[in-house]
Short mmCIF file of C-alpha atoms in Angstrom, two decimals:
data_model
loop_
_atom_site.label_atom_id
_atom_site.label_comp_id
_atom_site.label_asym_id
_atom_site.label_seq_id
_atom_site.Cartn_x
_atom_site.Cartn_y
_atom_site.Cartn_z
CA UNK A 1 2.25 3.44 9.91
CA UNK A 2 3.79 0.49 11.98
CA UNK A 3 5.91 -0.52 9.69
CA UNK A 4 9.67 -1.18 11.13
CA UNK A 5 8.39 0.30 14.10
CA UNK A 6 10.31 -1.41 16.91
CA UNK A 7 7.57 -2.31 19.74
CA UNK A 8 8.72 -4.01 23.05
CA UNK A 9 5.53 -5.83 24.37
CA UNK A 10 5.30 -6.65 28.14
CA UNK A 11 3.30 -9.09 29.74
CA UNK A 12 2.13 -9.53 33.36
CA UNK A 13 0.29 -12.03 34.99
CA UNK A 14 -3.58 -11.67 33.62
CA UNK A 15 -5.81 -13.84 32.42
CA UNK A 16 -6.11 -11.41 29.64
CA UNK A 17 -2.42 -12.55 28.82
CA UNK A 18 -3.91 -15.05 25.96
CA UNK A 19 -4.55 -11.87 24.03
CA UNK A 20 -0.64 -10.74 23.74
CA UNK A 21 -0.99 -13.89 20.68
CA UNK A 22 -3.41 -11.80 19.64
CA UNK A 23 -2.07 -8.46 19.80
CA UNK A 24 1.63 -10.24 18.67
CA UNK A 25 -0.39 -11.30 15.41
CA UNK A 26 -1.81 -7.76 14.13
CA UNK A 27 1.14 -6.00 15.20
CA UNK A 28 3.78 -8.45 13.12
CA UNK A 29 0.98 -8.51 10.12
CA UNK A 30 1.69 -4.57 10.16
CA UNK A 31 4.78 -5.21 9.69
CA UNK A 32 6.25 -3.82 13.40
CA UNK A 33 9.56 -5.64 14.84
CA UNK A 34 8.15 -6.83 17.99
CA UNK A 35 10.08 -8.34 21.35
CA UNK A 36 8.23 -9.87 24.11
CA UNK A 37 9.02 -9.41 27.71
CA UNK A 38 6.99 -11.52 29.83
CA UNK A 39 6.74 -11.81 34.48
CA UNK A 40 7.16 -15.03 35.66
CA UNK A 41 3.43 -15.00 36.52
CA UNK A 42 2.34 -14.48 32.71
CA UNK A 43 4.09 -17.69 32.05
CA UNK A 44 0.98 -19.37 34.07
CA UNK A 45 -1.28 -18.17 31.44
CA UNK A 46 0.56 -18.53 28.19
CA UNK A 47 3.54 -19.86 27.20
CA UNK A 48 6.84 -17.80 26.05
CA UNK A 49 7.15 -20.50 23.17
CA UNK A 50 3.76 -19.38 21.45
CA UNK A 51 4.95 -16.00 21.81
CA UNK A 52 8.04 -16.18 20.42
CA UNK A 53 6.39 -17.92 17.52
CA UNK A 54 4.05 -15.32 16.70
CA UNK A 55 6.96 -12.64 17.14
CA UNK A 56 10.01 -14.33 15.66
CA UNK A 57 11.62 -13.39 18.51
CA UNK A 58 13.26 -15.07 21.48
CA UNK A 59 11.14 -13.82 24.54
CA UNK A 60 12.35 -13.12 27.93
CA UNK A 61 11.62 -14.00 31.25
CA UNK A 62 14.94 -13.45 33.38
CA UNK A 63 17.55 -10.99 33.40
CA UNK A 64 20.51 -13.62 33.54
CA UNK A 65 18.91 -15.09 29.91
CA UNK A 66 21.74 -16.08 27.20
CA UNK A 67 24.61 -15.60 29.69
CA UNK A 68 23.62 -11.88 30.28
CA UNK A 69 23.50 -9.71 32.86
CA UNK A 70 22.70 -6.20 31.15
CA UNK A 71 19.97 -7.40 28.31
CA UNK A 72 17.71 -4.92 30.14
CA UNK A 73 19.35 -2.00 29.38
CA UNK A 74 19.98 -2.90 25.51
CA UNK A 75 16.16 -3.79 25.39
CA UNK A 76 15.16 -0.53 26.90
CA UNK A 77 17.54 1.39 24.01
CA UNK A 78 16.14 -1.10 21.35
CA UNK A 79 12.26 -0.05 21.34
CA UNK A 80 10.67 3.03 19.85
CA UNK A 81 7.69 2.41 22.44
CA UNK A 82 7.05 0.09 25.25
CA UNK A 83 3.62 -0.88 25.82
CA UNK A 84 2.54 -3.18 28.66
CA UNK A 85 -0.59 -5.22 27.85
CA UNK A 86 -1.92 -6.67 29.68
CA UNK A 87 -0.63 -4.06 32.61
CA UNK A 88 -1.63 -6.00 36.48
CA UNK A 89 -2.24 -4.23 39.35
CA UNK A 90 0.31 -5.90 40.86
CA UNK A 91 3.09 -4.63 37.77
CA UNK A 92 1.08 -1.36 38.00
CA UNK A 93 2.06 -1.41 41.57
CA UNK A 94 5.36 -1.98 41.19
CA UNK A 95 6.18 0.16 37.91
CA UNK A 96 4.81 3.05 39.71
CA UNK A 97 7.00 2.47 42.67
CA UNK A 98 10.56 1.68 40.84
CA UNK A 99 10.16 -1.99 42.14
CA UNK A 100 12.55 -3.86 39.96
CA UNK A 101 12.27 -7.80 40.75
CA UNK A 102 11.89 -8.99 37.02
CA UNK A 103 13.07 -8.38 34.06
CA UNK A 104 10.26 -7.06 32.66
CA UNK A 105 10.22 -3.98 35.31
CA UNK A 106 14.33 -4.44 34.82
CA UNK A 107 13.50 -3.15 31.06
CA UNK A 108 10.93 -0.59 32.18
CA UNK A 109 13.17 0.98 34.54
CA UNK A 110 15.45 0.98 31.54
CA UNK A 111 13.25 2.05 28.72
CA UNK A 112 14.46 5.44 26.77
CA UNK A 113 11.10 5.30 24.80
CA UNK A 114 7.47 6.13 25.40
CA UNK A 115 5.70 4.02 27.70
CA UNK A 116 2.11 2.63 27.18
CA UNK A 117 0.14 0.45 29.39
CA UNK A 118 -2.98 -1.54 29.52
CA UNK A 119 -4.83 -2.37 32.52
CA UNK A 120 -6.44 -5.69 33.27
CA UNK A 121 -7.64 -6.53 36.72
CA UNK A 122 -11.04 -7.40 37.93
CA UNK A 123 -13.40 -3.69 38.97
CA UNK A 124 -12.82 -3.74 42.44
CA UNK A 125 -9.13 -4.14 42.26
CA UNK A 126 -9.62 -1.30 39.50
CA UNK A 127 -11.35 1.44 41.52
CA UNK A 128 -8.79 0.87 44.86
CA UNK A 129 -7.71 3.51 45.73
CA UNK A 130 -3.87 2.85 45.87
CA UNK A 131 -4.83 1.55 41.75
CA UNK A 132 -5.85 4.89 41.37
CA UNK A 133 -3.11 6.75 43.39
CA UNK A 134 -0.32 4.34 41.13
CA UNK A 135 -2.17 4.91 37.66
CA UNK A 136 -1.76 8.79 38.59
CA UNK A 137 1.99 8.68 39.35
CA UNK A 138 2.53 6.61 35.96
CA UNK A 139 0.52 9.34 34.16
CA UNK A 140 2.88 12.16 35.82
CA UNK A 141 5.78 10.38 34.24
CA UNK A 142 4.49 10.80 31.17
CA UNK A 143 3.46 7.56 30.31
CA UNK A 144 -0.24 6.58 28.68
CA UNK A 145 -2.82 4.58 29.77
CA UNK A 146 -5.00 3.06 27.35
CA UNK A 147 -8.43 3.21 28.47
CA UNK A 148 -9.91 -0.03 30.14
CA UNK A 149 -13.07 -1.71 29.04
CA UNK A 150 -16.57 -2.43 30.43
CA UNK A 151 -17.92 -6.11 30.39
CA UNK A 152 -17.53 -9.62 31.57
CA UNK A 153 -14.75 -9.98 33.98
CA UNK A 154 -12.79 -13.12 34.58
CA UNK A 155 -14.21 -13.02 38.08
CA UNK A 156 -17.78 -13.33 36.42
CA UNK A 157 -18.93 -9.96 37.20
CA UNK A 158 -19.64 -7.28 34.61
CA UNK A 159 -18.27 -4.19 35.36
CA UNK A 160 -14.57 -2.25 34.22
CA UNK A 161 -11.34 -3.69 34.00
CA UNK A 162 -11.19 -5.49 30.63
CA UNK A 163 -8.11 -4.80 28.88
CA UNK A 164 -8.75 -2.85 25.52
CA UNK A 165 -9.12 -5.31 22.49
CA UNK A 166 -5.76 -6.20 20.56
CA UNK A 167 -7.69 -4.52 17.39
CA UNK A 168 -7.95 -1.33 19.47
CA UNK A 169 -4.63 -1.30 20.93
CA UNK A 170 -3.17 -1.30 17.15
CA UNK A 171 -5.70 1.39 16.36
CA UNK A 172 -4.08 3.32 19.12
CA UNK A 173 -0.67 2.54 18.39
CA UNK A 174 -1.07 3.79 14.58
CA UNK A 175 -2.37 7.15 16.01
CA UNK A 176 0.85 7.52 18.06
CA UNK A 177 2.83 7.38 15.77
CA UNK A 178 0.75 9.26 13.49
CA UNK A 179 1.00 12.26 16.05
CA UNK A 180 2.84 15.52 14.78
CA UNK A 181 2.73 14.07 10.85
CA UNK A 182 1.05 17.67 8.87
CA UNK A 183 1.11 15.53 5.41
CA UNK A 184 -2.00 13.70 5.89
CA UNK A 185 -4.08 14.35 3.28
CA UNK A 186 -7.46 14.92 5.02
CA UNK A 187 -5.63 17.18 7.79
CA UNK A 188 -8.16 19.66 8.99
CA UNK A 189 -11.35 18.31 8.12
CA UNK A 190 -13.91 16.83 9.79
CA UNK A 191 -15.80 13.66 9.44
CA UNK A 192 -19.23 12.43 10.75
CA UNK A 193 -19.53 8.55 10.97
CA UNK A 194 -22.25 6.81 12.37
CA UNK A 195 -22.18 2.73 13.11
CA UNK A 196 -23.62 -0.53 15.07
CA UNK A 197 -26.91 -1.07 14.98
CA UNK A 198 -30.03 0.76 16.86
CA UNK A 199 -32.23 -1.27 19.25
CA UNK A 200 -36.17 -0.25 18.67
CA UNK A 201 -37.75 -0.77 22.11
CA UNK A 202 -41.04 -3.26 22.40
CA UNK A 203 -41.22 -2.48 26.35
CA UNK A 204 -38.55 -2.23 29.01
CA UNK A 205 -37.32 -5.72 28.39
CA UNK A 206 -37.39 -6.38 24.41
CA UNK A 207 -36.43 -4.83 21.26
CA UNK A 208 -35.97 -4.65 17.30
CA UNK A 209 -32.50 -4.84 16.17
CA UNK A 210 -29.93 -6.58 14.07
CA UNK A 211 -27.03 -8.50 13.61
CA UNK A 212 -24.16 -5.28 12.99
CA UNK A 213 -21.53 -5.40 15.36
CA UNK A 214 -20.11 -1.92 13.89
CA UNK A 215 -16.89 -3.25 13.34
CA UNK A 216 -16.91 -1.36 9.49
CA UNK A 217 -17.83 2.14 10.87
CA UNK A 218 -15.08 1.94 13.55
CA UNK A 219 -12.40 0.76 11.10
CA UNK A 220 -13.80 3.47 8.80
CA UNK A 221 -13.65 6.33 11.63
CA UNK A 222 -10.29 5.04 12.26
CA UNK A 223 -9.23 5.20 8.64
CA UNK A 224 -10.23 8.64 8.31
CA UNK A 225 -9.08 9.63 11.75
CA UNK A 226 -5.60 8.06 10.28
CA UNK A 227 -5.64 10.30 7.15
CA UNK A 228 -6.00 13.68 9.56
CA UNK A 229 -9.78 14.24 10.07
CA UNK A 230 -11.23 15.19 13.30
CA UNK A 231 -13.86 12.51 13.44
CA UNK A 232 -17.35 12.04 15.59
CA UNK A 233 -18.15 8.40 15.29
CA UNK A 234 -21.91 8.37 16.50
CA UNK A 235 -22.07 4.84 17.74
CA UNK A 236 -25.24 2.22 18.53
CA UNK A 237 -25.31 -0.32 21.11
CA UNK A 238 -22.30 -2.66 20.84
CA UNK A 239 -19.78 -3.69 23.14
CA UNK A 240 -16.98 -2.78 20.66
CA UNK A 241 -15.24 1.26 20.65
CA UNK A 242 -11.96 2.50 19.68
CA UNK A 243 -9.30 4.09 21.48
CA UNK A 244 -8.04 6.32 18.76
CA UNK A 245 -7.03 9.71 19.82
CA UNK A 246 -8.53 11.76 16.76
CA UNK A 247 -11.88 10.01 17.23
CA UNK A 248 -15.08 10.99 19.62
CA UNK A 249 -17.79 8.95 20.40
CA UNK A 250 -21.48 9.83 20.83
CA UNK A 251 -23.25 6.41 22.25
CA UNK A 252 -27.10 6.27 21.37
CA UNK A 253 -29.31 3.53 21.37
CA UNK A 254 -32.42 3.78 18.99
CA UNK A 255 -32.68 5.13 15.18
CA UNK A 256 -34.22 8.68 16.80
CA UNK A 257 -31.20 8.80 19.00
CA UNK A 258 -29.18 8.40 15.54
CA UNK A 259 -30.74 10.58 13.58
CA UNK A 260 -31.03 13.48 16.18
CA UNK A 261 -27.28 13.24 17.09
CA UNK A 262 -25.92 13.25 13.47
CA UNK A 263 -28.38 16.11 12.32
CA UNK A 264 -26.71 18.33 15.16
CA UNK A 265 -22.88 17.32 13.82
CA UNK A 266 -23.72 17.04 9.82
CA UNK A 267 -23.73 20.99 9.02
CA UNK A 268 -20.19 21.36 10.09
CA UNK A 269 -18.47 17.82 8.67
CA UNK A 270 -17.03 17.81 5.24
CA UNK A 271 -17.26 14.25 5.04
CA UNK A 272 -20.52 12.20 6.03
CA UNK A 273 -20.03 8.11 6.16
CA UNK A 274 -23.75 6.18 7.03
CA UNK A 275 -22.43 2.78 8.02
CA UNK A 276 -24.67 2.57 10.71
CA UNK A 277 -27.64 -0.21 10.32
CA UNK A 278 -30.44 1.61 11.33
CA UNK A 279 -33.61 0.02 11.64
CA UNK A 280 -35.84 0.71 8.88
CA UNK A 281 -39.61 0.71 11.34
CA UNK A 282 -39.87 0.87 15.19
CA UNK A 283 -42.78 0.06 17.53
CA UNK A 284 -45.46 2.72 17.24
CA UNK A 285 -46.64 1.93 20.38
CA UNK A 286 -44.02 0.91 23.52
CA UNK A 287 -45.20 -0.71 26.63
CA UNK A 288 -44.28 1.00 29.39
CA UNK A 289 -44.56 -2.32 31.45
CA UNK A 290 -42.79 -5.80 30.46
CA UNK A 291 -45.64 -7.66 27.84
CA UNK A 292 -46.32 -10.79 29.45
CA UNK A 293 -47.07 -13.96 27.45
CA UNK A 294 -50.35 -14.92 27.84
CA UNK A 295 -51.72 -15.40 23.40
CA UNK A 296 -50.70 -17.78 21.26
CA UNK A 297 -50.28 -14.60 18.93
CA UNK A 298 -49.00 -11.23 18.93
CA UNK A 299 -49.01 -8.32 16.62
CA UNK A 300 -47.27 -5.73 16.68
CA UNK A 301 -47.99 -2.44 14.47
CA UNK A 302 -44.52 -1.04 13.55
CA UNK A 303 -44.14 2.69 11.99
CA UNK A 304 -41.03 4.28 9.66
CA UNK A 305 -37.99 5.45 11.08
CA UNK A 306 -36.52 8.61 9.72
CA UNK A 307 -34.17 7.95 6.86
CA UNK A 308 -30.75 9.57 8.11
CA UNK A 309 -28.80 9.36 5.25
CA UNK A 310 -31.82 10.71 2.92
CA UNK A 311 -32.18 13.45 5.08
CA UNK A 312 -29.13 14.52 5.45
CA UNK A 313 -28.38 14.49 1.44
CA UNK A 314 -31.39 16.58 1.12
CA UNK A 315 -29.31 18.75 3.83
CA UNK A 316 -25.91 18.28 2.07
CA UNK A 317 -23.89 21.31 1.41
CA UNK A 318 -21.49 22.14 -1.40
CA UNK A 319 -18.38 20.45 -1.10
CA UNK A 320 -19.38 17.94 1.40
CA UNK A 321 -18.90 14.46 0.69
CA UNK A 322 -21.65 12.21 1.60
CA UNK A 323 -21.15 8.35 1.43
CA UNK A 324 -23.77 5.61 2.10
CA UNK A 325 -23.91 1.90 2.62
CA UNK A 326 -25.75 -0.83 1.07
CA UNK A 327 -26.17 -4.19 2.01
CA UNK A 328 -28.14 -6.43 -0.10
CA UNK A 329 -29.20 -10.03 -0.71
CA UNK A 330 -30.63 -9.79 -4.34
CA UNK A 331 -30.30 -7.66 -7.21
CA UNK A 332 -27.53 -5.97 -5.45
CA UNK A 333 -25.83 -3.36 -7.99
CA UNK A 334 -29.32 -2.04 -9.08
CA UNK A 335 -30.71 -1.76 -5.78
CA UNK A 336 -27.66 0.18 -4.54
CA UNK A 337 -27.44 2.60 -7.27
CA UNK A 338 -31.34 3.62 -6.54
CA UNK A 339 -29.93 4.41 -3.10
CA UNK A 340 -26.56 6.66 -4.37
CA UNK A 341 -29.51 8.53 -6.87
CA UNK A 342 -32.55 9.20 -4.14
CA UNK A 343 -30.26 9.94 -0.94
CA UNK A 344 -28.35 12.33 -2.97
CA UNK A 345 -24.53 10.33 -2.03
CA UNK A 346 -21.88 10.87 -3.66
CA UNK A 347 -20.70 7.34 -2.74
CA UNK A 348 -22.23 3.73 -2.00
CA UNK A 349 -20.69 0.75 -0.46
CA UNK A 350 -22.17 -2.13 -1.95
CA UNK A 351 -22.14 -5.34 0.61
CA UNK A 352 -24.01 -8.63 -0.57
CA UNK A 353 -24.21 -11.41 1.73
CA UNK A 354 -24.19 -13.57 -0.15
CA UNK A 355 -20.15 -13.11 -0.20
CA UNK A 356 -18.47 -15.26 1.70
CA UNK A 357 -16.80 -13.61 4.72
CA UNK A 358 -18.75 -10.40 3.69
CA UNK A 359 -21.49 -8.92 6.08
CA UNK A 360 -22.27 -8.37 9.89
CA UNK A 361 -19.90 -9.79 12.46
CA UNK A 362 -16.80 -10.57 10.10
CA UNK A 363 -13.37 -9.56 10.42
CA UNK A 364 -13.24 -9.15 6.54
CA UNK A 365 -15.26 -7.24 4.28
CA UNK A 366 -15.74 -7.69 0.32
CA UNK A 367 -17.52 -4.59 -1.22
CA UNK A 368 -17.49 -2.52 -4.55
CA UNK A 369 -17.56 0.99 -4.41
CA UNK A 370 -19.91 2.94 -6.63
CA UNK A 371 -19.84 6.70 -7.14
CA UNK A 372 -21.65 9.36 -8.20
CA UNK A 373 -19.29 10.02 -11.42
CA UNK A 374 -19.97 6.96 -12.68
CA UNK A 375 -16.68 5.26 -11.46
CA UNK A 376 -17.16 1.18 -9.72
CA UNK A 377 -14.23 -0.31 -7.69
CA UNK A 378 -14.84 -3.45 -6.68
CA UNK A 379 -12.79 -4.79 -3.55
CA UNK A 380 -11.59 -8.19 -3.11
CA UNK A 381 -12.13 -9.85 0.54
CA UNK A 382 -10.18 -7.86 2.93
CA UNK A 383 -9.77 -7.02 6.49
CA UNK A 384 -12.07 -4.46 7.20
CA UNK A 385 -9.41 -2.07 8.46
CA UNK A 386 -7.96 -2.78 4.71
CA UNK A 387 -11.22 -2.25 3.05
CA UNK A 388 -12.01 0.94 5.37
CA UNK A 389 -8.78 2.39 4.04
CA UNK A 390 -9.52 2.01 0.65
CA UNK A 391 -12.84 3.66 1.15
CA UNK A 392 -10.81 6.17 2.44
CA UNK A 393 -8.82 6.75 -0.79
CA UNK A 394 -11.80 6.98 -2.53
CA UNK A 395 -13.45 9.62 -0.64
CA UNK A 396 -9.89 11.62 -1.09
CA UNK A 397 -10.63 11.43 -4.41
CA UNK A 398 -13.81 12.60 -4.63
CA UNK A 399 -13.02 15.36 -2.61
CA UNK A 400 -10.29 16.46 -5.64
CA UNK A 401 -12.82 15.97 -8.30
#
């Protein structure tokens, strides 16, 4: 979807600049012609040499670059979207005012071409009220804001401000372009996902859970959301999300919270991916006060959890498409095929960690697809938005069979 596409990248002065390599990175690997504008300010935090590096580009700073006086207005021509990230307040400030003291806001000022932006500034700076008042006057030019991000600040506090991850900002810019394309092949369905992990509480303080960051269920909700579906992506606790436009989040925390939130959206989804790692037994009993260590010992009596993606394929209807996961450490294939017979799938994804680069946490999957109809795929080690694409194509398929 970003291939060719002509992106002009701007940078302002944010410690969240060291993530334009980043975002440079994924966008080139995507195959996108990228420029990169940077403030004078940026320059503190990373250098235009590593940029232009990472974009094959020259990068520019100053309007007078090369002997040239109007490279602003041929960058603002060049670019089939602008998108500012990381955005200041300060270059919020001034792009919503017409303030034109770089060449960055030169270009801006310029641009023909759709305008994106990404916040980064520290929360209090983020809920001002003259932030707020400027954010609203870029919106009512028609330009989009790409939403900011809860978590550790640069200031040390926790709180919102964080720009959105370069992995989500591609994820947005493929749905973008994607908008007002009718040929997508899984145009007008819908698609329940679930991912991350579940936390089991002990008492108020502790809790069962497990290493899944749910970076495999977002690239897969993405991947569908990318081939047309309207997609719920029921999400456990992790700090990761997506900004895609054709995917809705449901946050819940514990393998009830799971279970009872994609029983209410199953019935009316033609396609049903369980990548979520819910935990197989819970607490029976939670403390209602923090346990305090006092034994040398402690037992604790744990109880099943409710098999989602068994009950829902005792559930399924005709024509939906049910897909499960399976990640195993021994006996793999056999294991996994138990699991596509007893849940009633139509598809598993076998994971074994003992692949290298494979399993939670990774930015690369390897996995072998197993179907219903008898037909394996295996994948070599990929990116996981690579691998959740080809999942993708597989679930086309067995929609057409």
């Amino acid at each position: 979807m970003l291939q060719g596409k002509k992106i002009l990248l701007g940078v302002s002065g944010s410690i969240a600049a060291y993530k334009a390599a980043i975002l440079v990175r994924l966008l080139v690997k995507e195959g996108a012609q990228v420029k990169v504008l940077m403030t004078p300010a940026a320059c503190d935090f990373i250098t235009p040499l590593t940029l232009s590096t990472l974009s094959k580009n020259d990068v520019g700073v100053t309007i007078s670059e090369n002997g040239s006086w109007s490279n602003h207005v041929m960058l603002g021509r060049w670019a089939d979207v602008m998108l500012i990230a990381p955005a200041s307040v300060n270059t919020i400030a001034k792009m919503a005012n017409g303030i034109c003291d770089n060449l960055l806001l030169a270009v801006y000022l310029s641009a023909t071409c759709p305008v994106l932006f990404a916040p980064a500034m520290d929360e209090d700076m983020w809920l001002h009220p003259a932030t707020k008042a400027n954010v609203a006057r870029l919106l009512s030019y028609g330009h989009r804001q790409l939403p900011v991000h809860k978590g550790e600040l640069a200031s040390g506090l926790f709180g919102e401000g964080r720009m959105a991850e370069p992995e989500a900002i591609v994820s947005y810019l493929y749905s973008f372009f994607s908008a007002g394309n009718q040929t997508k092949p899984l145009a007008g369905k819908k698609a329940l996902v679930s991912a991350g992990p579940t936390q089991e509480p002990i008492d108020p303080v502790r809790f069962i859970s497990n290493h899944s960051s749910g970076k495999m269920g977002i690239a897969l909700a993405e991947a569908l959301a990318e081939a047309g579906a309207a997609v719920e992506l029921v999400l456990g606790p992790t700090h990761l999300s997506t900004l895609h436009t054709g995917v809705r989040i449901s946050r819940v925390v514990t393998a009830a919270d799971m279970f009872d939130r994609c029983s209410e959206l199953a019935p009316s989804a033609d396609i049903i991916v369980m990548a979520a790692a819910v935990a197989d037994y819970r607490p029976r009993n939670v403390a209602d006060k923090k346990i305090k260590k006092k034994d040398e010992e402690m037992s604790l009596e744990l109880e099943k959890t409710t098999d989602i993606a068994r009950s829902l394929g005792a559930q399924k209807k005709n024509g939906q498409v049910l897909v499960g996961f399976s990640l195993e450490t021994n006996n793999e294939k056999e294991y996994a095929l138990k699991k596509l017979q007893d849940k009633n799938l139509d598809m598993v994804v076998l994971n074994s960690l003992n692949d290298a680069g494979a399993g939670f946490n990774h930015d690369t999957n390897k996995v072998t697809l197993l179907s219903r109809n008898g037909h394996e795929q295996a994948l070599p080690l990929q990116s996981k938005q690579e691998v959740a694409r080809n999942i993708v194509l597989a679930i086309i398929d067995l929609q057409h069979a």
